[in-house]
mmCIF file of C-alpha atoms and ligand atoms in Angstrom:
data_model
loop_
_atom_site.group_PDB
_atom_site.id
_atom_site.type_symbol
_atom_site.label_atom_id
_atom_site.label_comp_id
_atom_site.label_asym_id
_atom_site.label_seq_id
_atom_site.Cartn_x
_atom_site.Cartn_y
_atom_site.Cartn_z
ATOM 1 C CA UNK A 1 -35.129 -13.917 -13.054
ATOM 2 C CA UNK A 2 -34.369 -10.909 -15.646
ATOM 3 C CA UNK A 3 -30.471 -10.014 -15.180
ATOM 4 C CA UNK A 4 -29.789 -6.222 -16.602
ATOM 5 C CA UNK A 5 -26.022 -4.652 -17.237
ATOM 6 C CA UNK A 6 -24.030 -4.097 -14.268
ATOM 7 C CA UNK A 7 -26.455 -6.148 -11.967
ATOM 8 C CA UNK A 8 -25.253 -9.722 -11.092
ATOM 9 C CA UNK A 9 -25.661 -9.868 -7.671
ATOM 10 C CA UNK A 10 -28.570 -10.981 -5.860
ATOM 11 C CA UNK A 11 -28.497 -11.286 -1.602
ATOM 12 C CA UNK A 12 -31.324 -12.607 -0.324
ATOM 13 C CA UNK A 13 -33.746 -15.541 -1.469
ATOM 14 C CA UNK A 14 -35.902 -18.423 -0.281
ATOM 15 C CA UNK A 15 -34.930 -21.485 -0.210
ATOM 16 C CA UNK A 16 -38.389 -23.462 -0.497
ATOM 17 C CA UNK A 17 -38.583 -23.913 3.204
ATOM 18 C CA UNK A 18 -35.760 -21.244 4.779
ATOM 19 C CA UNK A 19 -34.233 -17.780 4.198
ATOM 20 C CA UNK A 20 -30.730 -17.872 3.032
ATOM 21 C CA UNK A 21 -28.477 -14.378 3.085
ATOM 22 C CA UNK A 22 -25.565 -13.467 1.967
ATOM 23 C CA UNK A 23 -23.943 -12.753 5.145
ATOM 24 C CA UNK A 24 -22.900 -8.882 4.732
ATOM 25 C CA UNK A 25 -20.334 -8.970 7.702
ATOM 26 C CA UNK A 26 -18.175 -11.562 5.812
ATOM 27 C CA UNK A 27 -17.581 -8.942 3.049
ATOM 28 C CA UNK A 28 -15.685 -8.345 0.297
ATOM 29 C CA UNK A 29 -12.969 -11.467 2.348
ATOM 30 C CA UNK A 30 -15.365 -14.218 2.304
ATOM 31 C CA UNK A 31 -18.858 -14.874 0.670
ATOM 32 C CA UNK A 32 -20.989 -16.945 2.645
ATOM 33 C CA UNK A 33 -24.485 -17.732 2.871
ATOM 34 C CA UNK A 34 -27.072 -17.893 5.543
ATOM 35 C CA UNK A 35 -29.313 -20.124 6.158
ATOM 36 C CA UNK A 36 -32.409 -19.146 8.586
ATOM 37 C CA UNK A 37 -35.251 -21.722 9.787
ATOM 38 C CA UNK A 38 -37.006 -19.140 12.612
ATOM 39 C CA UNK A 39 -38.362 -15.879 12.499
ATOM 40 C CA UNK A 40 -35.913 -15.468 15.354
ATOM 41 C CA UNK A 41 -33.028 -16.103 13.694
ATOM 42 C CA UNK A 42 -34.015 -13.603 10.866
ATOM 43 C CA UNK A 43 -34.559 -10.766 13.715
ATOM 44 C CA UNK A 44 -30.787 -12.016 14.936
ATOM 45 C CA UNK A 45 -29.251 -10.907 10.668
ATOM 46 C CA UNK A 46 -31.668 -8.018 10.828
ATOM 47 C CA UNK A 47 -29.339 -6.824 14.048
ATOM 48 C CA UNK A 48 -26.353 -8.383 14.478
ATOM 49 C CA UNK A 49 -26.614 -7.182 10.480
ATOM 50 C CA UNK A 50 -26.619 -9.988 8.778
ATOM 51 C CA UNK A 51 -28.970 -8.163 6.197
ATOM 52 C CA UNK A 52 -29.000 -4.475 6.199
ATOM 53 C CA UNK A 53 -30.457 -1.717 4.271
ATOM 54 C CA UNK A 54 -34.084 -0.673 5.009
ATOM 55 C CA UNK A 55 -35.784 -2.489 1.639
ATOM 56 C CA UNK A 56 -32.565 -5.891 3.149
ATOM 57 C CA UNK A 57 -34.704 -5.292 6.209
ATOM 58 C CA UNK A 58 -37.622 -5.311 5.128
ATOM 59 C CA UNK A 59 -37.691 -8.087 2.374
ATOM 60 C CA UNK A 60 -36.451 -10.415 5.013
ATOM 61 C CA UNK A 61 -38.719 -10.253 7.609
ATOM 62 C CA UNK A 62 -41.519 -10.487 5.494
ATOM 63 C CA UNK A 63 -40.047 -13.565 4.166
ATOM 64 C CA UNK A 64 -39.460 -14.395 8.550
ATOM 65 C CA UNK A 65 -43.462 -13.802 8.438
ATOM 66 C CA UNK A 66 -43.242 -16.697 7.139
ATOM 67 C CA UNK A 67 -40.964 -18.434 8.662
ATOM 68 C CA UNK A 68 -43.113 -17.510 12.489
ATOM 69 C CA UNK A 69 -47.007 -18.795 10.545
ATOM 70 C CA UNK A 70 -45.510 -22.282 9.744
ATOM 71 C CA UNK A 71 -43.169 -21.978 14.007
ATOM 72 C CA UNK A 72 -46.946 -20.357 15.671
ATOM 73 C CA UNK A 73 -48.679 -23.234 14.495
ATOM 74 C CA UNK A 74 -52.113 -21.414 14.659
ATOM 75 C CA UNK A 75 -51.618 -19.807 17.058
ATOM 76 C CA UNK A 76 -51.782 -16.086 16.248
ATOM 77 C CA UNK A 77 -51.019 -14.555 19.900
ATOM 78 C CA UNK A 78 -47.862 -16.087 19.253
ATOM 79 C CA UNK A 79 -47.435 -14.960 15.287
ATOM 80 C CA UNK A 80 -48.072 -11.334 16.123
ATOM 81 C CA UNK A 81 -45.518 -12.485 18.857
ATOM 82 C CA UNK A 82 -42.444 -13.305 16.560
ATOM 83 C CA UNK A 83 -43.536 -9.931 14.155
ATOM 84 C CA UNK A 84 -43.711 -8.170 16.758
ATOM 85 C CA UNK A 85 -39.495 -9.866 18.010
ATOM 86 C CA UNK A 86 -38.909 -9.222 13.888
ATOM 87 C CA UNK A 87 -39.633 -5.106 13.518
ATOM 88 C CA UNK A 88 -37.953 -4.244 17.482
ATOM 89 C CA UNK A 89 -34.109 -5.919 15.961
ATOM 90 C CA UNK A 90 -33.383 -2.526 14.476
ATOM 91 C CA UNK A 91 -36.126 0.506 15.036
ATOM 92 C CA UNK A 92 -34.705 3.739 12.065
ATOM 93 C CA UNK A 93 -35.157 2.157 8.762
ATOM 94 C CA UNK A 94 -39.753 1.971 8.030
ATOM 95 C CA UNK A 95 -39.542 -0.281 5.863
ATOM 96 C CA UNK A 96 -39.164 -3.201 8.301
ATOM 97 C CA UNK A 97 -42.302 -1.905 10.690
ATOM 98 C CA UNK A 98 -44.341 -1.731 6.588
ATOM 99 C CA UNK A 99 -43.895 -4.932 5.470
ATOM 100 C CA UNK A 100 -43.874 -6.547 9.280
ATOM 101 C CA UNK A 101 -47.367 -4.299 8.867
ATOM 102 C CA UNK A 102 -49.222 -5.939 5.481
ATOM 103 C CA UNK A 103 -48.339 -9.857 7.195
ATOM 104 C CA UNK A 104 -49.669 -8.957 10.018
ATOM 105 C CA UNK A 105 -53.218 -7.811 7.740
ATOM 106 C CA UNK A 106 -52.322 -11.390 5.694
ATOM 107 C CA UNK A 107 -53.808 -13.874 8.489
ATOM 108 C CA UNK A 108 -56.848 -12.714 9.036
ATOM 109 C CA UNK A 109 -58.927 -14.715 6.632
ATOM 110 C CA UNK A 110 -57.257 -17.569 5.777
ATOM 111 C CA UNK A 111 -57.530 -21.064 7.258
ATOM 112 C CA UNK A 112 -54.521 -21.372 9.681
ATOM 113 C CA UNK A 113 -52.936 -23.909 7.507
ATOM 114 C CA UNK A 114 -53.163 -21.616 5.391
ATOM 115 C CA UNK A 115 -51.362 -19.262 6.591
ATOM 116 C CA UNK A 116 -47.969 -20.079 5.126
ATOM 117 C CA UNK A 117 -48.366 -20.134 1.511
ATOM 118 C CA UNK A 118 -50.891 -16.543 1.892
ATOM 119 C CA UNK A 119 -48.058 -14.827 3.338
ATOM 120 C CA UNK A 120 -44.579 -15.922 0.704
ATOM 121 C CA UNK A 121 -46.710 -15.393 -2.575
ATOM 122 C CA UNK A 122 -46.885 -11.953 -0.308
ATOM 123 C CA UNK A 123 -43.244 -11.041 0.385
ATOM 124 C CA UNK A 124 -42.539 -12.691 -2.920
ATOM 125 C CA UNK A 125 -44.786 -9.649 -4.034
ATOM 126 C CA UNK A 126 -43.319 -7.476 -2.047
ATOM 127 C CA UNK A 127 -39.491 -8.899 -3.028
ATOM 128 C CA UNK A 128 -40.297 -8.661 -6.568
ATOM 129 C CA UNK A 129 -41.901 -5.027 -6.364
ATOM 130 C CA UNK A 130 -38.989 -3.585 -4.508
ATOM 131 C CA UNK A 131 -36.695 -4.845 -7.737
ATOM 132 C CA UNK A 132 -38.932 -3.270 -10.789
ATOM 133 C CA UNK A 133 -38.934 -0.047 -8.175
ATOM 134 C CA UNK A 134 -35.750 -0.058 -7.908
ATOM 135 C CA UNK A 135 -35.538 -0.750 -12.220
ATOM 136 C CA UNK A 136 -38.152 2.149 -12.063
ATOM 137 C CA UNK A 137 -36.127 4.586 -10.280
ATOM 138 C CA UNK A 138 -32.891 4.262 -11.796
ATOM 139 C CA UNK A 139 -34.798 5.696 -15.130
ATOM 140 C CA UNK A 140 -35.867 8.198 -13.121
ATOM 141 C CA UNK A 141 -33.569 9.478 -11.049
ATOM 142 C CA UNK A 142 -30.740 9.182 -14.371
ATOM 143 C CA UNK A 143 -32.947 11.112 -16.450
ATOM 144 C CA UNK A 144 -32.148 13.463 -14.050
ATOM 145 C CA UNK A 145 -28.146 13.688 -14.288
ATOM 146 C CA UNK A 146 -25.959 15.314 -17.382
ATOM 147 C CA UNK A 147 -22.534 13.942 -16.635
ATOM 148 C CA UNK A 148 -19.698 13.751 -14.822
ATOM 149 C CA UNK A 149 -19.037 12.947 -11.829
ATOM 150 C CA UNK A 150 -21.404 11.389 -8.413
ATOM 151 C CA UNK A 151 -20.594 10.966 -4.810
ATOM 152 C CA UNK A 152 -22.594 8.244 -3.107
ATOM 153 C CA UNK A 153 -22.599 7.144 0.591
ATOM 154 C CA UNK A 154 -23.028 3.579 2.439
ATOM 155 C CA UNK A 155 -24.128 0.326 0.408
ATOM 156 C CA UNK A 156 -27.530 1.478 -1.679
ATOM 157 C CA UNK A 157 -26.991 -1.300 -3.924
ATOM 158 C CA UNK A 158 -28.443 -5.049 -4.341
ATOM 159 C CA UNK A 159 -26.853 -5.952 -1.021
ATOM 160 C CA UNK A 160 -28.930 -3.898 0.230
ATOM 161 C CA UNK A 161 -32.556 -3.651 -1.803
ATOM 162 C CA UNK A 162 -34.384 -7.104 -3.612
ATOM 163 C CA UNK A 163 -31.987 -6.043 -5.660
ATOM 164 C CA UNK A 164 -30.469 -3.687 -8.731
ATOM 165 C CA UNK A 165 -30.340 -1.020 -5.583
ATOM 166 C CA UNK A 166 -31.854 2.864 -5.314
ATOM 167 C CA UNK A 167 -28.895 5.366 -4.651
ATOM 168 C CA UNK A 168 -26.802 2.885 -6.179
ATOM 169 C CA UNK A 169 -29.534 1.536 -8.844
ATOM 170 C CA UNK A 170 -29.373 5.310 -10.399
ATOM 171 C CA UNK A 171 -25.434 4.612 -10.949
ATOM 172 C CA UNK A 172 -26.087 1.831 -12.597
ATOM 173 C CA UNK A 173 -28.087 2.967 -14.506
ATOM 174 C CA UNK A 174 -26.808 6.611 -14.830
ATOM 175 C CA UNK A 175 -23.484 4.444 -15.628
ATOM 176 C CA UNK A 176 -25.102 2.007 -18.264
ATOM 177 C CA UNK A 177 -26.579 4.995 -20.575
ATOM 178 C CA UNK A 178 -23.252 7.568 -20.470
ATOM 179 C CA UNK A 179 -24.469 10.043 -18.218
ATOM 180 C CA UNK A 180 -21.676 9.060 -15.164
ATOM 181 C CA UNK A 181 -18.305 9.080 -16.035
ATOM 182 C CA UNK A 182 -16.430 8.684 -12.043
ATOM 183 C CA UNK A 183 -18.283 6.362 -8.920
ATOM 184 C CA UNK A 184 -16.939 8.137 -5.830
ATOM 185 C CA UNK A 185 -17.787 5.766 -2.840
ATOM 186 C CA UNK A 186 -17.255 7.272 1.092
ATOM 187 C CA UNK A 187 -15.366 4.403 2.820
ATOM 188 C CA UNK A 188 -18.731 5.033 5.817
ATOM 189 C CA UNK A 189 -17.253 4.970 8.599
ATOM 190 C CA UNK A 190 -17.625 3.005 11.736
ATOM 191 C CA UNK A 191 -19.391 -0.199 9.177
ATOM 192 C CA UNK A 192 -17.528 0.191 6.136
ATOM 193 C CA UNK A 193 -20.797 -0.277 4.022
ATOM 194 C CA UNK A 194 -18.955 2.051 1.339
ATOM 195 C CA UNK A 195 -15.303 0.030 1.353
ATOM 196 C CA UNK A 196 -16.314 -3.041 1.888
ATOM 197 C CA UNK A 197 -19.786 -3.491 -0.060
ATOM 198 C CA UNK A 198 -20.441 -0.656 -2.010
ATOM 199 C CA UNK A 199 -16.789 -0.995 -3.244
ATOM 200 C CA UNK A 200 -17.856 -4.847 -3.888
ATOM 201 C CA UNK A 201 -21.335 -4.616 -6.219
ATOM 202 C CA UNK A 202 -19.452 -1.708 -8.523
ATOM 203 C CA UNK A 203 -16.538 -4.201 -9.511
ATOM 204 C CA UNK A 204 -18.368 -6.459 -9.438
ATOM 205 C CA UNK A 205 -20.382 -4.998 -11.683
ATOM 206 C CA UNK A 206 -17.728 -3.884 -13.937
ATOM 207 C CA UNK A 207 -18.785 -0.510 -12.804
ATOM 208 C CA UNK A 208 -15.276 1.282 -11.854
ATOM 209 C CA UNK A 209 -14.721 2.516 -8.868
ATOM 210 C CA UNK A 210 -12.699 5.406 -6.149
ATOM 211 C CA UNK A 211 -13.281 4.959 -2.231
ATOM 212 C CA UNK A 212 -12.272 7.670 0.211
ATOM 213 C CA UNK A 213 -12.768 8.297 3.681
ATOM 214 C CA UNK A 214 -15.891 10.737 4.486
ATOM 215 C CA UNK A 215 -13.281 12.951 5.713
ATOM 216 C CA UNK A 216 -11.800 13.659 2.035
ATOM 217 C CA UNK A 217 -15.666 14.523 0.485
ATOM 218 C CA UNK A 218 -14.931 17.857 1.087
ATOM 219 C CA UNK A 219 -12.072 18.247 -0.817
ATOM 220 C CA UNK A 220 -13.006 15.833 -3.593
ATOM 221 C CA UNK A 221 -15.607 18.716 -3.886
ATOM 222 C CA UNK A 222 -13.787 21.496 -4.097
ATOM 223 C CA UNK A 223 -11.495 20.684 -6.334
ATOM 224 C CA UNK A 224 -14.555 20.160 -9.108
ATOM 225 C CA UNK A 225 -14.616 16.264 -9.275
ATOM 226 C CA UNK A 226 -18.038 15.790 -8.521
ATOM 227 C CA UNK A 227 -21.491 17.626 -10.169
ATOM 228 C CA UNK A 228 -24.000 14.468 -8.008
ATOM 229 C CA UNK A 229 -24.484 13.036 -3.976
ATOM 230 C CA UNK A 230 -26.918 10.858 -4.965
ATOM 231 C CA UNK A 231 -27.763 8.945 -1.584
ATOM 232 C CA UNK A 232 -30.811 6.407 0.123
ATOM 233 C CA UNK A 233 -33.066 6.573 3.653
ATOM 234 C CA UNK A 234 -34.169 4.555 5.451
ATOM 235 C CA UNK A 235 -37.077 6.738 6.638
ATOM 236 C CA UNK A 236 -39.040 10.122 5.268
ATOM 237 C CA UNK A 237 -40.267 11.954 6.370
ATOM 238 C CA UNK A 238 -44.037 13.664 5.795
ATOM 239 C CA UNK A 239 -41.987 17.056 5.502
ATOM 240 C CA UNK A 240 -38.866 15.239 2.987
ATOM 241 C CA UNK A 241 -36.278 15.120 6.046
ATOM 242 C CA UNK A 242 -34.786 12.250 5.199
ATOM 243 C CA UNK A 243 -32.960 9.844 7.365
ATOM 244 C CA UNK A 244 -30.009 8.477 6.586
ATOM 245 C CA UNK A 245 -26.709 6.473 7.229
ATOM 246 C CA UNK A 246 -24.813 8.649 9.307
ATOM 247 C CA UNK A 247 -22.269 11.504 8.183
ATOM 248 C CA UNK A 248 -25.150 12.379 4.871
ATOM 249 C CA UNK A 249 -26.448 15.213 6.859
ATOM 250 C CA UNK A 250 -23.000 16.545 6.519
ATOM 251 C CA UNK A 251 -21.891 15.668 3.199
ATOM 252 C CA UNK A 252 -25.744 17.941 2.734
ATOM 253 C CA UNK A 253 -23.793 20.436 4.021
ATOM 254 C CA UNK A 254 -20.803 20.616 2.185
ATOM 255 C CA UNK A 255 -23.194 20.329 -1.157
ATOM 256 C CA UNK A 256 -24.748 23.357 -0.600
ATOM 257 C CA UNK A 257 -22.449 24.718 0.434
ATOM 258 C CA UNK A 258 -20.499 24.214 -3.002
ATOM 259 C CA UNK A 259 -23.120 24.153 -5.818
ATOM 260 C CA UNK A 260 -23.297 20.696 -5.393
ATOM 261 C CA UNK A 261 -26.791 18.521 -5.653
ATOM 262 C CA UNK A 262 -28.389 16.524 -3.863
ATOM 263 C CA UNK A 263 -30.674 13.374 -4.824
ATOM 264 C CA UNK A 264 -32.293 10.942 -2.047
ATOM 265 C CA UNK A 265 -33.217 8.035 -3.801
ATOM 266 C CA UNK A 266 -36.050 6.156 -1.907
ATOM 267 C CA UNK A 267 -39.234 3.425 -3.055
ATOM 268 C CA UNK A 268 -42.603 4.574 -1.363
ATOM 269 C CA UNK A 269 -41.217 1.769 1.757
ATOM 270 C CA UNK A 270 -39.287 4.648 3.056
ATOM 271 C CA UNK A 271 -41.378 6.650 2.519
ATOM 272 C CA UNK A 272 -43.695 7.726 6.126
ATOM 273 C CA UNK A 273 -46.309 9.421 6.202
ATOM 274 C CA UNK A 274 -47.021 9.480 9.898
ATOM 275 C CA UNK A 275 -43.990 10.860 10.963
ATOM 276 C CA UNK A 276 -44.772 14.665 10.563
ATOM 277 C CA UNK A 277 -40.443 15.305 10.987
ATOM 278 C CA UNK A 278 -37.285 14.034 11.063
ATOM 279 C CA UNK A 279 -37.996 14.906 14.666
ATOM 280 C CA UNK A 280 -39.776 12.794 15.592
ATOM 281 C CA UNK A 281 -37.347 9.769 13.404
ATOM 282 C CA UNK A 282 -36.448 7.185 16.152
ATOM 283 C CA UNK A 283 -32.160 7.381 15.430
ATOM 284 C CA UNK A 284 -29.981 3.443 16.582
ATOM 285 C CA UNK A 285 -27.602 3.972 17.867
ATOM 286 C CA UNK A 286 -25.577 0.509 18.686
ATOM 287 C CA UNK A 287 -22.043 -0.285 20.326
ATOM 288 C CA UNK A 288 -19.443 1.626 20.906
ATOM 289 C CA UNK A 289 -17.165 -1.092 19.545
ATOM 290 C CA UNK A 290 -18.114 -0.434 16.391
ATOM 291 C CA UNK A 291 -16.194 2.853 17.084
ATOM 292 C CA UNK A 292 -13.217 1.402 19.046
ATOM 293 C CA UNK A 293 -12.501 -0.604 16.631
ATOM 294 C CA UNK A 294 -11.984 -2.078 13.073
ATOM 295 C CA UNK A 295 -12.676 -6.155 12.666
ATOM 296 C CA UNK A 296 -11.485 -6.619 15.856
ATOM 297 C CA UNK A 297 -8.942 -4.627 16.670
ATOM 298 C CA UNK A 298 -8.465 -1.474 18.862
ATOM 299 C CA UNK A 299 -8.205 1.491 17.197
ATOM 300 C CA UNK A 300 -9.204 3.655 19.802
ATOM 301 C CA UNK A 301 -7.401 4.222 23.386
ATOM 302 C CA UNK A 302 -7.732 1.957 26.149
ATOM 303 C CA UNK A 303 -10.323 3.242 28.260
ATOM 304 C CA UNK A 304 -11.049 6.463 25.511
ATOM 305 C CA UNK A 305 -15.254 6.198 24.748
ATOM 306 C CA UNK A 306 -17.848 6.449 21.871
ATOM 307 C CA UNK A 307 -20.445 8.117 21.387
ATOM 308 C CA UNK A 308 -22.697 5.519 17.903
ATOM 309 C CA UNK A 309 -25.448 7.094 16.272
ATOM 310 C CA UNK A 310 -25.663 5.070 13.111
ATOM 311 C CA UNK A 311 -27.964 7.559 11.445
ATOM 312 C CA UNK A 312 -29.072 11.341 11.196
ATOM 313 C CA UNK A 313 -31.132 13.724 9.487
ATOM 314 C CA UNK A 314 -31.416 15.798 7.009
ATOM 315 C CA UNK A 315 -32.803 18.761 6.519
ATOM 316 C CA UNK A 316 -35.754 18.726 3.288
ATOM 317 C CA UNK A 317 -33.692 21.499 2.887
ATOM 318 C CA UNK A 318 -30.480 20.700 1.541
ATOM 319 C CA UNK A 319 -32.864 17.908 -0.700
ATOM 320 C CA UNK A 320 -33.258 19.298 -3.942
ATOM 321 C CA UNK A 321 -35.447 16.058 -5.372
ATOM 322 C CA UNK A 322 -36.147 13.384 -3.829
ATOM 323 C CA UNK A 323 -36.820 10.512 -6.499
ATOM 324 C CA UNK A 324 -39.184 7.364 -6.001
ATOM 325 C CA UNK A 325 -41.151 4.777 -8.339
ATOM 326 C CA UNK A 326 -43.530 6.847 -8.611
ATOM 327 C CA UNK A 327 -41.932 10.334 -9.408
ATOM 328 C CA UNK A 328 -39.844 12.469 -8.639
ATOM 329 C CA UNK A 329 -40.431 15.016 -5.619
ATOM 330 C CA UNK A 330 -38.312 18.366 -6.248
ATOM 331 C CA UNK A 331 -37.182 20.845 -3.695
ATOM 332 C CA UNK A 332 -38.942 18.854 -0.740
ATOM 333 C CA UNK A 333 -38.991 21.346 1.641
ATOM 334 C CA UNK A 334 -41.435 23.702 -0.298
ATOM 335 C CA UNK A 335 -43.762 20.221 -1.723
ATOM 336 C CA UNK A 336 -43.057 17.521 1.456
ATOM 337 C CA UNK A 337 -44.072 14.749 0.316
ATOM 338 C CA UNK A 338 -47.850 14.428 0.144
ATOM 339 C CA UNK A 339 -48.358 14.900 -4.296
ATOM 340 C CA UNK A 340 -46.311 11.246 -4.214
ATOM 341 C CA UNK A 341 -50.021 10.295 -2.212
ATOM 342 C CA UNK A 342 -52.441 11.978 -4.241
HETATM 343 O O1 MRU B 401 -26.910 0.605 9.413
HETATM 344 P P1 MRU B 401 -27.074 0.351 7.482
HETATM 345 O O2 MRU B 401 -26.303 -0.606 6.584
HETATM 346 O O3 MRU B 401 -28.442 -1.132 7.341
HETATM 347 O O4 MRU B 401 -27.721 0.913 6.937
HETATM 348 C C1 MRU B 401 -28.633 1.653 5.383
HETATM 349 C C2 MRU B 401 -28.275 2.737 4.688
HETATM 350 O O5 MRU B 401 -28.411 3.834 5.697
HETATM 351 C C3 MRU B 401 -28.606 3.288 3.811
HETATM 352 O O6 MRU B 401 -28.271 3.741 2.560
HETATM 353 C C4 MRU B 401 -30.644 2.803 3.197
HETATM 354 O O7 MRU B 401 -30.302 1.971 4.099
HETATM 355 C C5 MRU B 401 -30.544 2.965 2.238
HETATM 356 S S1 MRU B 401 -30.222 1.784 1.412
HETATM 357 C C6 MRU B 401 -30.897 1.493 -0.143
#
């Protein structure tokens, strides 16, 4: 695989007869690689967020389907049940169902003995196409940036995709082209994808990064330090509404107030044309423990409760541009996503 400038990290690979994943729960402290031999283990890794980020979840599930084909021994119903179990692991990122749908369709023709081989070719193709899409989005998004500082949220980099990243791919690309001079990363409570993962990737790739609590973003914008907010997506509805990591909506409101442009970067596999608007996107709620504690230690008064929706929906009207590998959509509130599929 060709590695480009500022692009050393890979977190997901096929090990010949198993899936290897860099366990994102352990970063930045330890680099632990998991070896997954069953589709059930892949479903658990997705549910427990050893692998996370919309495109990475889809790619992991595609390799998981290869494992499911082996486990099913030619039993079509069993294969479908194993895929359904992976599909239920997390509800918001549409890339998961997108990848499983492609895998399901592929077993209709070949003999059962060939399923695993056919599915492995497809999983490799999905993986490679994701990296290629990220590079293309990197070019398209970077071309929109003149200079200055950017703020990103969550982790949208090599850890969250097949490699290179969506929003972080644009940032990598813009940094390499000298189009930005400061990168700020929200820490991203409660799971800390920004401080644990984005900062880890950027430091490894030689891109200076400044981490802030997301509560500090308003002050940073008011101080004139930010020219673009650049984020990824877990699902983009047909009208351009975007579900992404909790806190994204708040950033979009802040950006509009301060006259700062707001860019969403996501591959076509994240665009769900069957979901008419953000109202229809299922939002995952995770255990309150993630809010009430940090690294196993309580951070809230005993007896308090937590509300932990892990995504929110940013209305298309707050988004200046959506970048995909098929082109960009400016002013998605007026244009929706249909032009990309013409
Ligand atoms: O809960 P996570 O960490 O899976 O959430 C990830 C995000 O919200 C990302 O911004 C999104 O998946 C895009 S990743 C390229």
